[in-house]
GROMACS .gro file of C-alpha atoms in nm:
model
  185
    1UNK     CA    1   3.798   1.232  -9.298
    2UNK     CA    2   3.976   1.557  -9.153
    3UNK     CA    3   3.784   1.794  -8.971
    4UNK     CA    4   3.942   2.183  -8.855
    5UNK     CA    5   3.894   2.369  -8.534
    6UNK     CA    6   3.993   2.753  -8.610
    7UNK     CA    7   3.871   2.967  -8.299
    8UNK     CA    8   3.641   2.711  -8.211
    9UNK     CA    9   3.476   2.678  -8.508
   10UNK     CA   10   3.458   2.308  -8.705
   11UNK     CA   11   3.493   2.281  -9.029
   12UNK     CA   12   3.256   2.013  -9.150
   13UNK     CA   13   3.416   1.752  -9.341
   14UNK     CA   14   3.328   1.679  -9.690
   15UNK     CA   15   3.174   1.330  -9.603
   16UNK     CA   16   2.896   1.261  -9.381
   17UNK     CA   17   2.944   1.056  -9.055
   18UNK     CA   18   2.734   0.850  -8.820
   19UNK     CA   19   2.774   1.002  -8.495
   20UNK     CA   20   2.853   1.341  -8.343
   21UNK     CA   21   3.197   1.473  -8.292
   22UNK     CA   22   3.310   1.546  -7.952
   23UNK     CA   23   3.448   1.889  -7.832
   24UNK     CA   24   3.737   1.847  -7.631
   25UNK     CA   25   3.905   2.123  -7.413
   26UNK     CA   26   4.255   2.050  -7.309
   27UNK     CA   27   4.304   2.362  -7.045
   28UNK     CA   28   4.261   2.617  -7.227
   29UNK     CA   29   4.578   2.565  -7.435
   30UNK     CA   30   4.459   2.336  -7.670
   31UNK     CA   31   4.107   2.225  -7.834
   32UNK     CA   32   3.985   1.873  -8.050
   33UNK     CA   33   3.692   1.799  -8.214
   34UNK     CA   34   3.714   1.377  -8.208
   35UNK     CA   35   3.497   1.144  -8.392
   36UNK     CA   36   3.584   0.779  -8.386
   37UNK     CA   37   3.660   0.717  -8.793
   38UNK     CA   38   3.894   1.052  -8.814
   39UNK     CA   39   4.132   1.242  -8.833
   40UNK     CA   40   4.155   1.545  -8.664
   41UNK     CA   41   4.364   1.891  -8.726
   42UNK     CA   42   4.378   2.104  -8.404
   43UNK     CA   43   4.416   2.476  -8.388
   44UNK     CA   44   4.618   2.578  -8.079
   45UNK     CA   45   4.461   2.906  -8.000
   46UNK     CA   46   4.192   2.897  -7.668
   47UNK     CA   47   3.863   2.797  -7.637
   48UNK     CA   48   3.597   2.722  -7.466
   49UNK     CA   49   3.339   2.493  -7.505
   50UNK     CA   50   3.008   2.347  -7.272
   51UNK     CA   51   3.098   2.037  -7.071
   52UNK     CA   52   2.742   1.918  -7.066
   53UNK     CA   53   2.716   1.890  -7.446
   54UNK     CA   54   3.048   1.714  -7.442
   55UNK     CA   55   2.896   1.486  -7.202
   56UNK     CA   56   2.613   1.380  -7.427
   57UNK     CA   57   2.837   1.254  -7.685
   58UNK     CA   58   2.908   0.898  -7.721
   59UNK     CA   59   3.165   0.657  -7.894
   60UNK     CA   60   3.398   0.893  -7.983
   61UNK     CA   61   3.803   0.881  -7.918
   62UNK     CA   62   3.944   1.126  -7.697
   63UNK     CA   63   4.293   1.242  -7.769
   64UNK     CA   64   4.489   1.492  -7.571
   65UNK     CA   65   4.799   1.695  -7.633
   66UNK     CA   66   5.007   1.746  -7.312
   67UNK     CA   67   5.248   2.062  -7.307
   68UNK     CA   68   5.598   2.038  -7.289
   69UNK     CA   69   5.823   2.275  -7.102
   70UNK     CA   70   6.200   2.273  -7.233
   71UNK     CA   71   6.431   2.153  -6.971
   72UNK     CA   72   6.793   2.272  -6.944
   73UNK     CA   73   7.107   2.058  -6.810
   74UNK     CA   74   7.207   2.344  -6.612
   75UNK     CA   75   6.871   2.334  -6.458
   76UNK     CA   76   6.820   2.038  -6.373
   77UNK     CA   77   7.184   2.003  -6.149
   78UNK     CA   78   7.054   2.257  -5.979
   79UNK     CA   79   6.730   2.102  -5.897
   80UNK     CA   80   6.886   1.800  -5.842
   81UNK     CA   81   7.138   1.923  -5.582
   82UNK     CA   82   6.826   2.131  -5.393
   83UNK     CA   83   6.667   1.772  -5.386
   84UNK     CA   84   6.958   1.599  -5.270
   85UNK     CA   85   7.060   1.883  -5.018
   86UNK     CA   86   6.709   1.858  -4.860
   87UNK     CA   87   6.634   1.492  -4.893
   88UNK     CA   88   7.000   1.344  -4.862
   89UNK     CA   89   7.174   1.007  -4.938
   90UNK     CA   90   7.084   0.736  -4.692
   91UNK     CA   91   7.389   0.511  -4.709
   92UNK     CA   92   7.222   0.248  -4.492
   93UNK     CA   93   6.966   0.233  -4.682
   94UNK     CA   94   7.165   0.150  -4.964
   95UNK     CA   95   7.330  -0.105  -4.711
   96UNK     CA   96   7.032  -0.309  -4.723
   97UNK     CA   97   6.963  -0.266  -5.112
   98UNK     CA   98   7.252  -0.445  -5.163
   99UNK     CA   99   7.192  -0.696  -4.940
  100UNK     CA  100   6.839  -0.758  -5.134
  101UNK     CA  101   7.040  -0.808  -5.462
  102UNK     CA  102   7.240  -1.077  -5.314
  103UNK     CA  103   6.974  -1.261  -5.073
  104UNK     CA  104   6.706  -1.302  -5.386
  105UNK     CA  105   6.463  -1.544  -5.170
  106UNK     CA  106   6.392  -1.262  -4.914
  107UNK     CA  107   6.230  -0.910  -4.881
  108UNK     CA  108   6.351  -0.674  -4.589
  109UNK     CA  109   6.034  -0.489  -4.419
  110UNK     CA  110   6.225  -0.135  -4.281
  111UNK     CA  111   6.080   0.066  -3.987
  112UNK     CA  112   6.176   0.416  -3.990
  113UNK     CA  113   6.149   0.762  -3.790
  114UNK     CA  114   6.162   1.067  -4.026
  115UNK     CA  115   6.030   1.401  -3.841
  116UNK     CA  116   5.918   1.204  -3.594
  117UNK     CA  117   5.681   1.008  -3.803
  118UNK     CA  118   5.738   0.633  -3.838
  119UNK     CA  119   5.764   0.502  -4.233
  120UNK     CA  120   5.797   0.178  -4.356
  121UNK     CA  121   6.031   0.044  -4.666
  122UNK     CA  122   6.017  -0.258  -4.861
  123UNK     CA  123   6.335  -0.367  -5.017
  124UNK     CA  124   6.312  -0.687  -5.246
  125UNK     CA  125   6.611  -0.744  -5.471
  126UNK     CA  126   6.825  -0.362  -5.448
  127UNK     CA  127   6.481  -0.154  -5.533
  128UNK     CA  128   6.306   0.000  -5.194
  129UNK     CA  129   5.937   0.144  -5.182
  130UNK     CA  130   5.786   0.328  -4.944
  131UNK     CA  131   5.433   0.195  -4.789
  132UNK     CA  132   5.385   0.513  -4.626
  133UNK     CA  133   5.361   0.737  -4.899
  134UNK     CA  134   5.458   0.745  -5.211
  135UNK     CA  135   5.757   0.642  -5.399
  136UNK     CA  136   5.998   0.852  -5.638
  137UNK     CA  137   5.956   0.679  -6.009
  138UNK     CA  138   6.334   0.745  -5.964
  139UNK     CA  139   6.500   0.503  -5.893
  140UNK     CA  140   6.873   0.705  -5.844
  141UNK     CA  141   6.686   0.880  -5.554
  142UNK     CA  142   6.711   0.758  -5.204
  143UNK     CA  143   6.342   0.663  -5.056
  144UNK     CA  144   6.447   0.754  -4.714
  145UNK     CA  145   6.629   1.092  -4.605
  146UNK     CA  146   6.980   1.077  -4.488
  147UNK     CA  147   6.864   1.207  -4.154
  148UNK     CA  148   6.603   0.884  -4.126
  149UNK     CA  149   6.653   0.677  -3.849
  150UNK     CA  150   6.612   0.268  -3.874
  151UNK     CA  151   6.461   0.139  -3.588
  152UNK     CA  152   6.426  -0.168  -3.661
  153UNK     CA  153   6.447  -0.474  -3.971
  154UNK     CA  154   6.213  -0.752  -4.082
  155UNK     CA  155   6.362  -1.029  -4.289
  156UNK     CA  156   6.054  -1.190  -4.490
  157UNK     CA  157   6.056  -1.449  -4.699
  158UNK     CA  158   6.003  -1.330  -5.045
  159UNK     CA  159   5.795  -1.254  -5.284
  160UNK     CA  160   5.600  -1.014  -5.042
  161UNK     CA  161   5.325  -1.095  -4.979
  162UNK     CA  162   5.065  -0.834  -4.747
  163UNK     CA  163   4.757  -1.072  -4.714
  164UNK     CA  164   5.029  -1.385  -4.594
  165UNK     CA  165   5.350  -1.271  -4.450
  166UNK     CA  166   5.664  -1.522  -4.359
  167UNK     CA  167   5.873  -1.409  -4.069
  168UNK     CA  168   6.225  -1.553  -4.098
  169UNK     CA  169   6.361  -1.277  -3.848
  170UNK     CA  170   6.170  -0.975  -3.655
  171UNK     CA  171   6.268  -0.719  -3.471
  172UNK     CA  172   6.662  -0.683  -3.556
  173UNK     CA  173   6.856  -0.327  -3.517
  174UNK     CA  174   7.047  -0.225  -3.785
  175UNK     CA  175   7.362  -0.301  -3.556
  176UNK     CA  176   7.252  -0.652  -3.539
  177UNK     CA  177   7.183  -0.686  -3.919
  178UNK     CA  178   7.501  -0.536  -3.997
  179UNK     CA  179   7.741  -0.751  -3.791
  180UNK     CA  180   7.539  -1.086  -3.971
  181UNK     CA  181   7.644  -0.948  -4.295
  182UNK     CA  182   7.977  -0.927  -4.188
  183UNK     CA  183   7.957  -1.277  -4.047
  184UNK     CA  184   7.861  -1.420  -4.344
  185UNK     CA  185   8.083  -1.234  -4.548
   0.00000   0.00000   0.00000
């Protein structure tokens, strides 16, 4: 069964149906009339429609269109260095994601000062996440600024978990950590 929205206006479809359709206003870009056994033909011009009557309907499926804006290569280097110019590559950082690759058993709890605030890292096998806010989806970006500060390293026993955490080591510098990698190595 198709159903039309044109200026806001439906269509009825040629068949009868059990239950109402819905209205649904996407922004005020984009409008759908949705009933659960059809199809549905949307007219992309504004409209608006009364939330409380949209409210009262019931079973029916709720689609939504999201907008796309058209993204340039040229544009997004630029973005990209802006990003990377502000928020910097944080080599020891990436020090420790390697180590996480290689020591698979173990997570590394990071404690450190960015603008004076204190964060703290997870790293379990090369990926980091913040616990203080949150995390990039991106994994090419660095999850601490270059102009962080570690002050200090937790080696846990992995997988991490926050209800039962395993100490193997607390407390250790970066200095520290760094000279038992090269120990060991």
């Amino acid at each position: 069964m198709l159903k039309h929205i044109h200026g806001g206006l439906l269509l009825q479809p040629s068949l009868p149906f059990s239950s109402p359709p819905t209205v649904l206003p996407i922004k005020t870009t984009t409008c759908a009339l949705v009933h659960p056994s059809s199809h549905v033909a949307i007219d992309r011009t504004p409209c608006n429609y009364d939330f409380k009557r949209m409210q009262r309907a019931k079973h029916c499926n709720i689609y939504c269109l999201a907008r796309r804006r058209v993204r340039y290569e040229d544009e997004d280097e630029n973005e990209d260095d802006e990003e990377q110019s502000s928020n910097g590559y944080n080599s020891e950082l990436s020090l420790l994601e390697s180590y996480s690759e290689s020591a698979r058993s173990e997570a590394l709890l990071v404690r450190a000062i960015v603008d004076g605030q204190e964060e703290e890292v997870l790293i379990f096998k090369g990926f980091s996440s913040c616990l203080s806010y949150r995390t990039s989806p991106d994994p090419s970006r660095s999850i601490l600024p270059e102009r962080a500060v570690i002050k200090s390293i937790d080696r846990i026993r992995g997988p991490f978990d926050p209800s039962n955490i395993e100490y193997i080591e607390k407390g250790l510098t970066l200095k520290d950590f760094q000279r038992r990698i090269e120990e060991t190595n």
